[in-house]
Coordinates of N, CA and C in Angstrom, one line a residue:
X546 N -9.1 6.8 -22.2 CA -9.8 7.3 -21.0 C -8.9 7.0 -19.8
X547 N -8.8 8.0 -18.9 CA -7.9 8.0 -17.7 C -8.7 7.4 -16.5
X548 N -8.1 6.4 -15.9 CA -8.7 5.8 -14.7 C -8.1 6.4 -13.5
X549 N -8.9 6.8 -12.5 CA -8.4 7.4 -11.3 C -8.7 6.5 -10.1
X550 N -7.6 6.2 -9.3 CA -7.8 5.4 -8.1 C -7.2 6.1 -6.9
X551 N -8.0 6.1 -5.8 CA -7.6 6.7 -4.5 C -7.1 5.6 -3.6
X552 N -5.9 5.8 -3.1 CA -5.3 4.7 -2.3 C -4.8 5.3 -0.9
X553 N -5.2 4.6 0.1 CA -4.7 5.0 1.5 C -3.6 4.1 1.9
X554 N -2.5 4.7 2.5 CA -1.4 4.0 3.0 C -1.3 4.2 4.5
X555 N -1.4 3.0 5.2 CA -1.5 3.1 6.7 C -0.4 2.2 7.3
X556 N -0.1 2.5 8.5 CA 0.9 1.7 9.2 C 1.3 2.3 10.5
X557 N 1.9 1.5 11.4 CA 2.4 2.1 12.7 C 3.6 3.0 12.4
X558 N 4.0 3.7 13.4 CA 5.1 4.6 13.3 C 6.4 3.8 13.0
X559 N 7.2 4.3 12.1 CA 8.5 3.8 11.8 C 8.6 2.6 10.9
X560 N 7.4 2.2 10.3 CA 7.5 1.0 9.4 C 8.0 1.3 8.0
X561 N 8.0 2.6 7.7 CA 8.6 3.0 6.4 C 7.6 3.1 5.3
X562 N 6.3 3.4 5.6 CA 5.3 3.6 4.6 C 5.5 4.8 3.8
X563 N 5.9 5.9 4.4 CA 6.2 7.1 3.6 C 7.5 6.9 2.7
X564 N 8.4 6.1 3.2 CA 9.6 5.8 2.4 C 9.2 5.0 1.2
X565 N 8.3 4.1 1.3 CA 7.8 3.3 0.2 C 7.2 4.2 -0.9
X566 N 6.4 5.2 -0.5 CA 5.7 6.1 -1.4 C 6.8 7.0 -2.1
X567 N 7.7 7.5 -1.3 CA 8.8 8.4 -1.9 C 9.7 7.6 -2.8
X568 N 10.0 6.4 -2.5 CA 10.8 5.6 -3.4 C 10.1 5.3 -4.7
X569 N 8.8 5.1 -4.6 CA 8.0 4.8 -5.8 C 7.9 6.1 -6.7
X570 N 7.7 7.3 -6.1 CA 7.5 8.5 -6.8 C 8.8 9.2 -7.2
X571 N 9.8 9.2 -6.3 CA 11.0 10.0 -6.6 C 12.3 9.2 -6.7
X572 N 12.2 7.9 -6.5 CA 13.4 7.0 -6.5 C 14.4 7.5 -5.5
X573 N 14.0 7.8 -4.3 CA 14.9 8.3 -3.3 C 14.6 7.7 -1.9
X574 N 15.6 7.6 -1.1 CA 15.5 7.0 0.3 C 16.4 7.8 1.2
X575 N 15.9 8.0 2.4 CA 16.7 8.6 3.5 C 16.6 7.7 4.7
X576 N 17.8 7.6 5.3 CA 17.9 6.8 6.6 C 17.3 7.5 7.8
X577 N 17.1 8.8 7.6 CA 16.5 9.6 8.7 C 15.0 9.4 8.8
X578 N 14.5 8.9 9.9 CA 13.1 8.6 10.0 C 12.4 9.9 10.5
X579 N 11.5 10.4 9.6 CA 10.7 11.6 9.9 C 9.3 11.2 10.1
X580 N 8.8 11.2 11.3 CA 7.4 10.7 11.6 C 6.4 11.5 10.7
X581 N 5.4 10.8 10.2 CA 4.3 11.4 9.5 C 3.3 12.0 10.6
X582 N 3.1 13.3 10.6 CA 2.2 13.9 11.6 C 0.9 14.4 11.0
X583 N 0.8 14.4 9.7 CA -0.4 14.9 9.0 C -0.6 14.1 7.7
X584 N -1.8 14.1 7.2 CA -2.1 13.4 6.0 C -1.4 14.1 4.8
X585 N -0.8 13.3 4.0 CA -0.1 13.8 2.8 C -0.8 13.2 1.6
X586 N -1.0 14.1 0.6 CA -1.6 13.6 -0.7 C -0.6 13.7 -1.8
X587 N -0.4 12.7 -2.6 CA 0.4 12.6 -3.8 C -0.5 12.3 -5.0
X588 N -0.2 13.0 -6.1 CA -1.1 12.8 -7.3 C -0.2 12.4 -8.5
X589 N 0.4 11.3 -8.5 CA 1.1 10.8 -9.7 C 0.2 10.3 -10.8
X590 N 0.7 10.4 -12.0 CA 0.0 9.8 -13.1 C 1.0 8.7 -13.7
X591 N 0.5 7.5 -13.7 CA 1.4 6.4 -14.2 C 0.9 6.1 -15.6
X592 N 1.9 6.2 -16.6 CA 1.6 5.9 -18.0 C 2.2 4.6 -18.4
X593 N 1.4 3.6 -18.8 CA 1.9 2.3 -19.2 C 1.4 2.0 -20.6
X594 N 2.4 1.9 -21.5 CA 2.1 1.5 -22.8 C 0.9 2.4 -23.5
X595 N 1.0 3.6 -23.2 CA 0.1 4.6 -23.7 C -1.2 4.7 -23.0
X596 N -1.4 4.0 -21.9 CA -2.6 4.1 -21.1 C -2.2 4.8 -19.7
X597 N -3.1 5.8 -19.4 CA -2.8 6.6 -18.2 C -3.7 6.2 -17.0
X598 N -3.0 6.1 -15.8 CA -3.8 5.8 -14.6 C -3.4 6.9 -13.6
X599 N -4.3 7.7 -13.2 CA -4.1 8.7 -12.1 C -4.2 8.0 -10.8
X600 N -3.2 8.2 -9.9 CA -3.3 7.7 -8.5 C -3.4 8.9 -7.6
X601 N -4.3 8.8 -6.6 CA -4.3 9.7 -5.5 C -3.9 8.9 -4.3
X602 N -2.6 9.1 -3.9 CA -2.0 8.3 -2.8 C -2.1 9.2 -1.6
X603 N -2.9 8.7 -0.6 CA -3.0 9.3 0.7 C -2.2 8.6 1.8
X604 N -1.1 9.3 2.2 CA -0.2 8.8 3.2 C -0.7 9.3 4.6
X605 N -1.3 8.4 5.4 CA -1.8 8.8 6.7 C -0.9 8.6 7.8
X606 N -0.9 9.5 8.8 CA -0.1 9.3 10.1 C -0.8 8.1 10.8
X607 N -0.1 7.5 11.7 CA -0.7 6.4 12.5 C -2.0 6.8 13.2
X608 N -3.0 6.0 13.0 CA -4.3 6.4 13.6 C -4.6 5.4 14.8
X609 N -5.3 5.8 15.8 CA -5.6 4.9 16.9 C -6.7 4.0 16.6
X610 N -7.6 4.3 15.7 CA -8.7 3.5 15.2 C -9.2 4.0 13.9
X611 N -9.7 3.0 13.1 CA -10.3 3.4 11.9 C -11.7 4.1 12.1
X612 N -12.0 5.2 11.5 CA -13.2 5.9 11.8 C -14.5 5.1 11.5
X613 N -15.4 5.0 12.4 CA -16.6 4.1 12.3 C -17.6 4.7 11.4
X614 N -17.6 6.0 11.1 CA -18.6 6.6 10.3 C -18.0 7.9 9.6
X615 N -18.8 8.5 8.7 CA -18.3 9.7 8.0 C -18.1 10.9 8.9
X616 N -19.0 11.0 9.9 CA -18.9 12.1 10.9 C -17.5 12.1 11.6
X617 N -17.2 10.9 12.1 CA -15.9 10.7 12.8 C -14.7 10.9 11.8
X618 N -14.9 10.4 10.6 CA -13.8 10.6 9.6 C -13.5 12.0 9.4
X619 N -14.5 12.9 9.2 CA -14.2 14.3 8.9 C -14.0 15.2 10.1
X620 N -14.3 14.6 11.3 CA -14.0 15.4 12.5 C -12.5 15.4 12.8
X621 N -11.8 14.4 12.3 CA -10.4 14.4 12.5 C -9.6 14.6 11.2
X622 N -8.9 15.7 11.1 CA -8.2 16.1 9.9 C -7.3 15.0 9.4
X623 N -6.8 14.2 10.3 CA -5.8 13.1 9.9 C -6.5 12.0 9.2
X624 N -7.8 11.9 9.3 CA -8.6 10.7 8.8 C -9.4 11.1 7.6
X625 N -9.4 12.3 7.2 CA -10.3 12.7 6.1 C -10.0 12.0 4.8
X626 N -11.1 11.4 4.2 CA -10.9 10.7 3.0 C -10.6 9.2 3.1
X627 N -10.5 8.8 4.4 CA -10.0 7.4 4.7 C -11.0 6.3 4.3
X628 N -12.3 6.7 4.4 CA -13.3 5.7 4.2 C -13.8 5.6 2.8
X629 N -13.3 6.5 1.9 CA -13.8 6.5 0.5 C -12.8 6.1 -0.5
X630 N -11.7 5.5 -0.1 CA -10.7 5.1 -1.1 C -11.0 3.9 -1.8
X631 N -10.3 3.6 -2.9 CA -10.6 2.4 -3.7 C -9.7 1.2 -3.2
X632 N -8.7 1.5 -2.4 CA -7.8 0.4 -1.9 C -7.0 0.8 -0.7
X633 N -6.6 -0.1 0.1 CA -5.7 0.2 1.3 C -4.4 -0.6 1.1
X634 N -3.3 0.1 1.4 CA -2.0 -0.5 1.6 C -1.7 -0.4 3.1
X635 N -1.6 -1.6 3.7 CA -1.3 -1.6 5.2 C 0.1 -2.2 5.3
X636 N 1.0 -1.3 5.9 CA 2.4 -1.6 5.9 C 2.9 -2.0 7.3
X637 N 3.7 -3.0 7.5 CA 4.3 -3.4 8.7 C 5.8 -3.6 8.5
X638 N 6.5 -3.6 9.6 CA 7.9 -3.8 9.7 C 8.1 -5.3 10.0
X639 N 8.8 -6.1 9.1 CA 8.9 -7.5 9.3 C 9.8 -7.8 10.6
X640 N 10.4 -6.8 11.1 CA 11.3 -7.0 12.3 C 10.5 -6.5 13.6
X641 N 9.3 -6.1 13.4 CA 8.5 -5.6 14.6 C 7.2 -6.3 14.7
X642 N 7.0 -7.1 15.7 CA 5.7 -7.8 15.9 C 4.6 -6.9 16.1
X643 N 4.8 -5.8 16.9 CA 3.7 -4.9 17.2 C 3.1 -4.2 16.0
X644 N 4.0 -4.0 15.0 CA 3.5 -3.3 13.8 C 2.6 -4.2 13.0
X645 N 2.9 -5.5 13.1 CA 2.0 -6.5 12.4 C 0.7 -6.6 13.1
X646 N 0.7 -6.5 14.5 CA -0.5 -6.5 15.2 C -1.4 -5.3 14.9
X647 N -0.7 -4.1 14.7 CA -1.4 -2.9 14.3 C -2.1 -3.1 13.0
X648 N -1.4 -3.7 12.0 CA -2.0 -3.9 10.7 C -3.2 -4.9 10.9
X649 N -3.1 -5.9 11.7 CA -4.2 -6.8 11.9 C -5.4 -6.1 12.5
X650 N -5.2 -5.2 13.4 CA -6.3 -4.5 14.0 C -7.0 -3.6 13.0
X651 N -6.2 -2.8 12.3 CA -6.7 -1.8 11.4 C -7.5 -2.6 10.3
X652 N -7.0 -3.7 9.8 CA -7.7 -4.4 8.7 C -9.0 -4.9 9.2
X653 N -9.1 -5.4 10.5 CA -10.4 -5.9 11.0 C -11.3 -4.7 11.1
X654 N -10.8 -3.5 11.6 CA -11.7 -2.4 11.7 C -12.2 -1.9 10.4
X655 N -11.4 -2.0 9.3 CA -11.8 -1.6 8.0 C -13.0 -2.5 7.6
X656 N -12.9 -3.8 7.8 CA -13.9 -4.7 7.4 C -15.2 -4.5 8.2
X657 N -15.1 -4.1 9.4 CA -16.3 -3.9 10.3 C -17.0 -2.6 10.1
X658 N -16.3 -1.6 9.6 CA -16.8 -0.2 9.6 C -17.1 0.3 8.2
X659 N -16.6 -0.3 7.1 CA -16.9 0.2 5.8 C -18.4 0.0 5.5
X660 N -19.0 0.9 4.7 CA -20.4 0.9 4.4 C -20.9 -0.5 3.9
X661 N -21.9 -1.1 4.5 CA -22.4 -2.3 4.1 C -23.1 -2.2 2.8
X662 N -22.9 -3.1 1.9 CA -23.5 -3.0 0.6 C -22.6 -2.5 -0.5
X663 N -21.5 -1.9 -0.1 CA -20.5 -1.4 -1.2 C -19.7 -2.6 -1.6
X664 N -19.1 -2.4 -2.8 CA -18.2 -3.5 -3.3 C -17.0 -3.7 -2.4
X665 N -16.5 -4.8 -2.3 CA -15.3 -5.1 -1.5 C -14.1 -4.3 -1.8
X666 N -13.5 -3.7 -0.9 CA -12.4 -2.8 -1.1 C -11.1 -3.6 -0.9
X667 N -10.2 -3.6 -2.0 CA -9.0 -4.4 -1.8 C -8.1 -3.9 -0.7
X668 N -7.4 -4.8 -0.1 CA -6.4 -4.5 1.0 C -5.2 -5.3 0.6
X669 N -4.0 -4.6 0.6 CA -2.8 -5.2 0.3 C -1.9 -5.1 1.6
X670 N -1.4 -6.2 2.1 CA -0.6 -6.2 3.3 C 0.9 -6.1 2.8
X671 N 1.7 -5.2 3.3 CA 3.1 -5.0 2.9 C 4.0 -5.2 4.0
X672 N 5.0 -6.2 3.9 CA 6.0 -6.3 4.8 C 7.3 -5.6 4.4
X673 N 7.6 -4.5 5.0 CA 8.7 -3.6 4.6 C 10.0 -4.0 5.3
X674 N 11.1 -3.5 4.9 CA 12.4 -3.8 5.5 C 12.9 -5.2 5.2
X675 N 12.6 -5.7 4.0 CA 13.1 -7.0 3.7 C 14.6 -7.2 3.7
X676 N 15.3 -6.0 3.6 CA 16.8 -6.0 3.7 C 17.3 -6.4 5.1
X677 N 16.4 -6.4 6.1 CA 16.7 -6.7 7.4 C 16.1 -8.0 7.9
X678 N 15.9 -8.9 6.9 CA 15.2 -10.2 7.2 C 15.9 -11.1 8.2
X679 N 17.1 -10.8 8.5 CA 17.8 -11.6 9.6 C 17.1 -11.3 10.9
X680 N 16.4 -10.2 11.0 CA 15.7 -9.8 12.3 C 14.2 -10.1 12.2
X681 N 13.8 -10.8 11.2 CA 12.4 -11.1 11.0 C 11.8 -11.8 12.3
X682 N 10.6 -11.3 12.7 CA 10.0 -11.9 13.9 C 8.9 -12.9 13.7
X683 N 8.3 -12.9 12.5 CA 7.3 -13.9 12.1 C 7.8 -14.6 10.8
X684 N 7.9 -15.9 10.7 CA 8.3 -16.5 9.4 C 7.4 -16.0 8.2
X685 N 8.1 -15.8 7.1 CA 7.4 -15.3 5.9 C 6.2 -16.2 5.5
X686 N 6.5 -17.5 5.5 CA 5.4 -18.4 5.1 C 4.2 -18.3 5.9
X687 N 4.4 -18.1 7.2 CA 3.2 -18.0 8.2 C 2.4 -16.8 7.8
X688 N 3.1 -15.6 7.6 CA 2.4 -14.4 7.3 C 1.7 -14.5 6.0
X689 N 2.4 -15.0 5.0 CA 1.8 -15.1 3.6 C 0.6 -16.0 3.6
X690 N 0.7 -17.1 4.3 CA -0.5 -18.0 4.3 C -1.7 -17.4 5.0
X691 N -1.4 -16.7 6.2 CA -2.5 -16.0 6.9 C -3.2 -15.0 6.0
X692 N -2.3 -14.1 5.4 CA -2.9 -13.0 4.7 C -3.6 -13.4 3.4
X693 N -3.0 -14.4 2.7 CA -3.6 -14.8 1.4 C -4.7 -15.8 1.5
X694 N -4.6 -16.7 2.4 CA -5.6 -17.8 2.5 C -6.7 -17.5 3.5
X695 N -6.4 -16.8 4.6 CA -7.4 -16.5 5.6 C -8.0 -15.1 5.4
X696 N -7.1 -14.1 5.3 CA -7.6 -12.8 5.1 C -8.1 -12.5 3.7
X697 N -7.7 -13.3 2.8 CA -8.0 -13.0 1.3 C -7.5 -11.7 0.9
X698 N -6.3 -11.3 1.3 CA -5.7 -10.0 0.9 C -4.5 -10.3 0.1
X699 N -4.0 -9.3 -0.6 CA -2.7 -9.4 -1.3 C -1.6 -9.2 -0.3
X700 N -0.4 -9.8 -0.7 CA 0.7 -9.8 0.2 C 2.0 -9.5 -0.6
X701 N 2.7 -8.5 -0.2 CA 4.0 -8.2 -0.9 C 5.0 -7.9 0.2
X702 N 6.3 -8.4 0.0 CA 7.4 -8.0 0.9 C 8.3 -7.1 0.0
X703 N 8.8 -6.0 0.6 CA 9.6 -5.1 -0.1 C 10.7 -4.5 0.7
X704 N 11.6 -3.7 0.1 CA 12.6 -2.9 0.8 C 12.6 -1.5 0.2
X705 N 12.0 -0.6 1.0 CA 12.0 0.8 0.5 C 13.5 1.3 0.4
X706 N 14.4 0.8 1.2 CA 15.7 1.3 1.2 C 16.4 1.0 -0.1
X707 N 16.2 -0.3 -0.6 CA 16.9 -0.7 -1.8 C 16.0 -0.8 -3.1
X708 N 14.8 -0.2 -2.9 CA 13.8 -0.2 -4.1 C 13.5 -1.6 -4.6
X709 N 13.4 -2.5 -3.7 CA 13.1 -3.9 -4.0 C 11.6 -4.2 -3.9
X710 N 11.0 -4.6 -5.0 CA 9.6 -4.9 -5.1 C 8.6 -3.7 -4.9
X711 N 9.2 -2.5 -5.0 CA 8.3 -1.4 -4.9 C 7.4 -1.3 -6.1
X712 N 7.9 -1.5 -7.3 CA 7.1 -1.5 -8.5 C 6.1 -2.7 -8.4
X713 N 6.5 -3.8 -7.9 CA 5.6 -5.0 -7.8 C 4.4 -4.6 -6.9
X714 N 4.7 -3.9 -5.8 CA 3.6 -3.5 -4.9 C 2.6 -2.7 -5.7
X715 N 3.0 -1.7 -6.4 CA 2.0 -0.8 -7.1 C 1.4 -1.5 -8.3
X716 N 2.1 -2.4 -8.9 CA 1.4 -3.1 -10.0 C 0.4 -4.1 -9.4
X717 N 0.6 -4.7 -8.3 CA -0.4 -5.5 -7.6 C -1.6 -4.6 -7.2
X718 N -1.3 -3.4 -6.8 CA -2.3 -2.5 -6.4 C -3.3 -2.2 -7.6
X719 N -2.7 -1.9 -8.8 CA -3.5 -1.7 -10.0 C -4.3 -2.9 -10.3
X720 N -3.7 -4.0 -10.2 CA -4.5 -5.3 -10.5 C -5.6 -5.5 -9.5
X721 N -5.4 -5.2 -8.3 CA -6.4 -5.4 -7.2 C -7.6 -4.5 -7.4
X722 N -7.4 -3.3 -7.9 CA -8.5 -2.3 -8.0 C -9.3 -2.5 -9.4
X723 N -8.8 -3.5 -10.2 CA -9.6 -3.8 -11.4 C -9.1 -3.2 -12.6
X724 N -7.8 -2.9 -12.7 CA -7.2 -2.3 -13.9 C -7.3 -3.4 -15.0
X725 N -8.1 -3.2 -16.0 CA -8.4 -4.3 -17.0 C -7.1 -4.7 -17.7
X726 N -6.2 -3.7 -17.9 CA -5.0 -4.0 -18.7 C -3.9 -4.7 -17.8
X727 N -4.2 -4.9 -16.5 CA -3.2 -5.5 -15.7 C -3.6 -6.9 -15.3
X728 N -4.9 -7.3 -15.5 CA -5.4 -8.6 -15.0 C -4.8 -9.8 -15.6
X729 N -4.6 -9.8 -16.9 CA -4.3 -11.0 -17.7 C -2.8 -11.1 -18.1
X730 N -2.0 -10.2 -17.6 CA -0.6 -10.3 -17.8 C 0.1 -10.1 -16.5
X731 N 1.3 -10.8 -16.4 CA 2.0 -10.7 -15.1 C 2.3 -9.3 -14.8
X732 N 1.6 -8.8 -13.7 CA 1.6 -7.3 -13.5 C 3.0 -6.8 -13.2
X733 N 3.8 -7.5 -12.5 CA 5.1 -7.0 -12.2 C 5.9 -6.7 -13.5
X734 N 5.8 -7.7 -14.4 CA 6.6 -7.6 -15.7 C 6.0 -6.4 -16.5
X735 N 4.7 -6.2 -16.5 CA 4.2 -5.1 -17.3 C 4.7 -3.8 -16.7
X736 N 4.7 -3.7 -15.4 CA 5.0 -2.4 -14.8 C 6.5 -2.1 -15.0
X737 N 7.4 -3.1 -14.7 CA 8.8 -2.9 -14.8 C 9.2 -2.7 -16.3
X738 N 8.6 -3.5 -17.2 CA 8.9 -3.3 -18.6 C 8.4 -1.9 -19.1
X739 N 7.3 -1.5 -18.5 CA 6.8 -0.2 -19.0 C 7.7 1.0 -18.6
X740 N 8.6 0.8 -17.6 CA 9.4 1.9 -17.2 C 10.6 2.1 -18.2
X741 N 10.7 1.4 -19.2 CA 11.7 1.6 -20.2 C 11.4 2.9 -21.0
X742 N 12.4 3.5 -21.6 CA 12.3 4.7 -22.3 C 11.1 4.7 -23.3
X743 N 10.3 5.8 -23.2 CA 9.2 6.0 -24.2 C 8.0 5.1 -23.9
X744 N 8.1 4.3 -22.8 CA 6.9 3.4 -22.5 C 6.2 3.7 -21.2
X745 N 6.9 4.4 -20.3 CA 6.2 4.7 -19.0 C 6.8 6.0 -18.4
X746 N 6.0 6.8 -17.8 CA 6.5 7.9 -17.0 C 5.6 8.1 -15.8
X747 N 6.2 8.5 -14.7 CA 5.5 8.8 -13.5 C 5.6 10.3 -13.3
X748 N 4.5 11.0 -13.4 CA 4.5 12.5 -13.5 C 4.0 13.1 -12.2

């Protein structure tokens, strides 16, 4: 049986969220920053050890605020589908304090405006540009402790440029949305190991 998960990727301009998605899907990276101006939908199928997981990855342009209701969501073409996803990936640049503040604001708005009574929607905070850590503006431990202990969210640092921890991010994503086959085994090892020949494909 194929499991389907809808995932929203959000972040301020220039944080590299689209680069993360493209590195995951196509194993490519460009130093040229092309701003995301419209919602983009990617439909990869991840096959791990004979089990298929369909992902619907929605890459959103920077939004000024999370839509407070369905009417507002569908009135803005850039926000369509944002309130109905199974998980959120919120990306910030570890070298840009404002981008972390953006993530903090969007996370709070998600918690305040999602439909009351629905199951809790996983949120993963992602610190991109780990390859530029000499320019880090907030100590890693401080962010990790805040996100994991206070916000109760997942936290991953990665480098879209060097494809570092990109697989870890998406394996953590599968684990957070309740992938039964990812819960009881170290997710990163399952995902990376699955990429060997005849064991995994991203289609």
